[in-house]
Every structure is written in structure tokens, then in C-alpha cells.
Amino acid sequence: MSPVLDQPQMQPPGWNNHWAQEWSRSQADSLTPCRVVRIDKGGIMAATSSGEEHLVVAAKAVRRVVVGDLCGLDLAAGRIELILPRRTVFERRSPGVARDQLQLQSRPLAANMDRVFVLQPLESGVNLTRLARELVLAWESGAQPVVILTKADLVSAEWAEQERSEAQRFAPGVEVHVISTRSAHGLHELRSLHLAGHTIAMLGASGAGKSSLVNALAGHEVQLVAEVRDNDRRGRHTTSAGQIIELEDGALLIDTPGIRGVGLWSADDGFEKAFDDLSVYVQQCRFADCTHTIEPGCGLLQAVSDGHIGQDRVHVFQELAVELEQLEEGLETREREEQRERNQRSRRKAKRRDDDSSESTGRSYELGEEEE
Ligand SMILES: Nc1nc2c(ncn2[C@@H]2O[C@H](COP(=O)(O)OP(=O)(O)OP(=O)(O)O)[C@@H](O)[C@H]2O)c(=O)[nH]1
Ligand SMILES: [Mg+2]
Ligand SMILES: [Zn+2]
């Protein structure tokens, strides 16, 4: 490790033993460790230590950097040369724009968060289906989810408590908090989660209160540059601008407009964790490929009729399972088609090579392949 890294104040935000190990493994002695703390229209900002930020570019060889990435920076050139392996990552599946483009493409949005705050507003009642979906995404990122029900000032205490226990039913093994940024209810409790050095991403629908919570925890208005695409048919969607906000207690909050809990993306692990409470019943199904709808000896249906779990919980489980399955199928079809196209191309190429070499005097033309 470079001598400066031994001084904590000279480390990038969120640096810890794990990153020190990754760093020594990466053998990037000529580079300076940094963290991507902001990406917007102006470019990429990377912090080599708290408050020490540089406007940088990313080398071509580097994959797309996202907010939260820990990187190796060529300080003199202002260029990121490597990304340390991501510990956790948020990906969004984006539908292809052009027909011939990959229909489903995963795009990283934020990396290396330790926790994900999953926000839902209380005034409209917790949307349990949406919560389940958001928890699949949160778990799939690899980070620990925490559910936060917002705007408690708009509902009665009884209502808030009722919603809290409903949310808990859909969030097995996850803490559920009730807060208000207006009345400051529950904020103290959140602050006492000992989040110093931890990176926390916010996930939730537009209007759920993500930015308000960031502001409340920061104690001041944080300006988030959320660039809006104006010629987007689907309306007000923000682009991938995002930033890390460092709190006084050392917690690092990521507010990324793109993370709203839409579309699932091959989220097998996330799905398993989000429905962990059902696995004990699923194991009791008589048939291994039980769809939990009409089969005799279904452990899930039995658990519902015994009153161990709610019918609505099973319903959401099935809904998301079907959705994930269709997604996988769509991906496979797409992959098969692409493979076929690749095969066709290489057959055509091989044929051209054959034709060429029979005309020539046996010299190899392998280099003439750059046209695609
Ligand atoms: N009454 C009340 N209103 C709140 C509270 N928190 C947020 N709001 C309001 O809810 C609206 C949406 O809050 P934001 O924090 O902008 O929501 P967001 O999740 O960041 O939304 P996007 O950035 O669009 O994804 C704003 O008008 C806030 O003033 C709260 O605790 N109580
Ligand atoms: Mg916001
Ligand atoms: Zn079953």
C-alpha cells in the first residue's frame, strides 16, 4: 500500500480493509486509489480522499464507471485506469431502443453500497407488490436492504403501525422503519444504525422521498443534478447522473435518479432472498416443479390454508416468479438468435476465405477481416 493510504484522512470515502486488499492485489502501484463520487453532464468526479475531488475521464479499456466505484487513477493524466472488482452493484435492465439492439441489456447504475434503503410513502398505503419487487432488486445488488416508510406526518400513528407490520410481512429478515422528514420522526433511529463508513443507496418510486431523506440526514439541501431527457417518448426519465453525499457522521449516501425499482433483471439470488420466508413451505411440495396453483400436496397452498402465510404473499411470489421466467426465456431466445447470426457471419467469412485462397497462390488472408 502506498504510504499516504496509511493515513485515514487520505483514503477515498468508504475505503476499508477489503479495499486495501483488493488494491494490493491489483498491483496498481503507479496509480492513486479514488472513488467515483459524482457523474453528471459535466463528467466524472473522483475523490482521492474526503473533499479532494478531481474531474477525470475513464480510459477506454475500463468498463463503464458508475457512482460508488473504487478505481485506480492516473493522477497526472486525470484518467481512471482500472476499476476494483465491485462488491455490490445495482443494475437496470433497459429495453433496447432500436429493433436490432439487444432487447434486454443490463446497465450498472451504482456500485459498492453496503445497504439499500427501500422507500415507500405511507400516505397512499404501502404497495406490497411493489415492495416485494424492490426487495428483490435490493437483495440482488448484494447489499443489505432496509425498508423505510416515509411521510409518517401525513397519517395517524395507528395507520403507520399497521402499515409497518404489513410491510414487515413482505420483508422477512429486513428492518422496517417509519420516518417523516417533516416532523423528524424516526430520523434519530436511522442515524443510530451506525452507518459511518457505510455506503447506502436509495431505492424507491419517484416521489417516495429519497432526496428529502438525503437532505434531512445531510442537514442541508443537496443539489442533485438530474438531467432530464427532453425528447423521450416515455416522459420524464432522468439519466444516470448520481452522486455520493458524505454525512457528518461518515455515512455515504448515494442518490441516483435511475434507481426507482422498475424492471427485474435476472434476479435469481435476489428473488430467493426476498422470498426466504416461503422456502420452508416450498420444500414440502410433493412435486419438484410445483407451480403452487392447483397441484395436490403443495406446501405453499397448505401453508395458506393453515394460516401461516397470506394468500397475497403467495400471489406476489407467483407473479414475480412468472415475470422472471419470461425474462429468462426472452433472453435465451435473443441469445439463440444472436448466436445463429454470428454463426452465419462466420460461415460467410469462411466461405470468402476459401474462395480467396483458391484464387491466390496459397497465401493467408487472415488479416482482411476487419470490415465488421
Ligand atoms: N409531508 C411530507 N412530505 C414529504 C416528506 N418527505 C418528502 N415529502 C415530499 O414528497 C415529495 C417527493 O419527495 P422527494 O424527496 O423529491 O422524492 P424522491 O423520491 O427523491 O423523488 P424522485 O427524485 O422524483 O425520484 C416532495 O414534495 C417532498 O416535499 C415527509 O416526510 N412528509
Ligand atoms: Mg429525488
Ligand atoms: Zn407447491
Coordinates of C-alpha atoms and ligand atoms in Angstrom, one line a residue, residues 281-282 284-287 289-293 295-301 318, ligand 3:
Y281 CA -43.1 -24.5 2.6
V282 CA -41.9 -24.8 -1.0
Q284 CA -42.7 -29.5 1.3
C285 CA -44.4 -29.5 -2.2
R286 CA -44.9 -33.0 -3.5
F287 CA -43.7 -32.2 -7.0
D289 CA -41.8 -28.5 -10.5
C290 CA -44.9 -27.4 -8.5
T291 CA -46.4 -24.2 -9.8
H292 CA -48.2 -23.8 -6.4
T293 CA -51.5 -23.2 -8.2
E295 CA -51.2 -29.2 -7.5
P296 CA -52.1 -31.7 -4.8
G297 CA -49.6 -31.8 -2.0
C298 CA -48.5 -28.2 -2.5
G299 CA -46.7 -27.0 0.6
L300 CA -47.4 -23.3 -0.2
L301 CA -51.2 -23.8 -0.6
Q318 CA -46.0 -16.3 -8.2
Ligands
ZN3 ZN -46.3 -26.0 -4.4

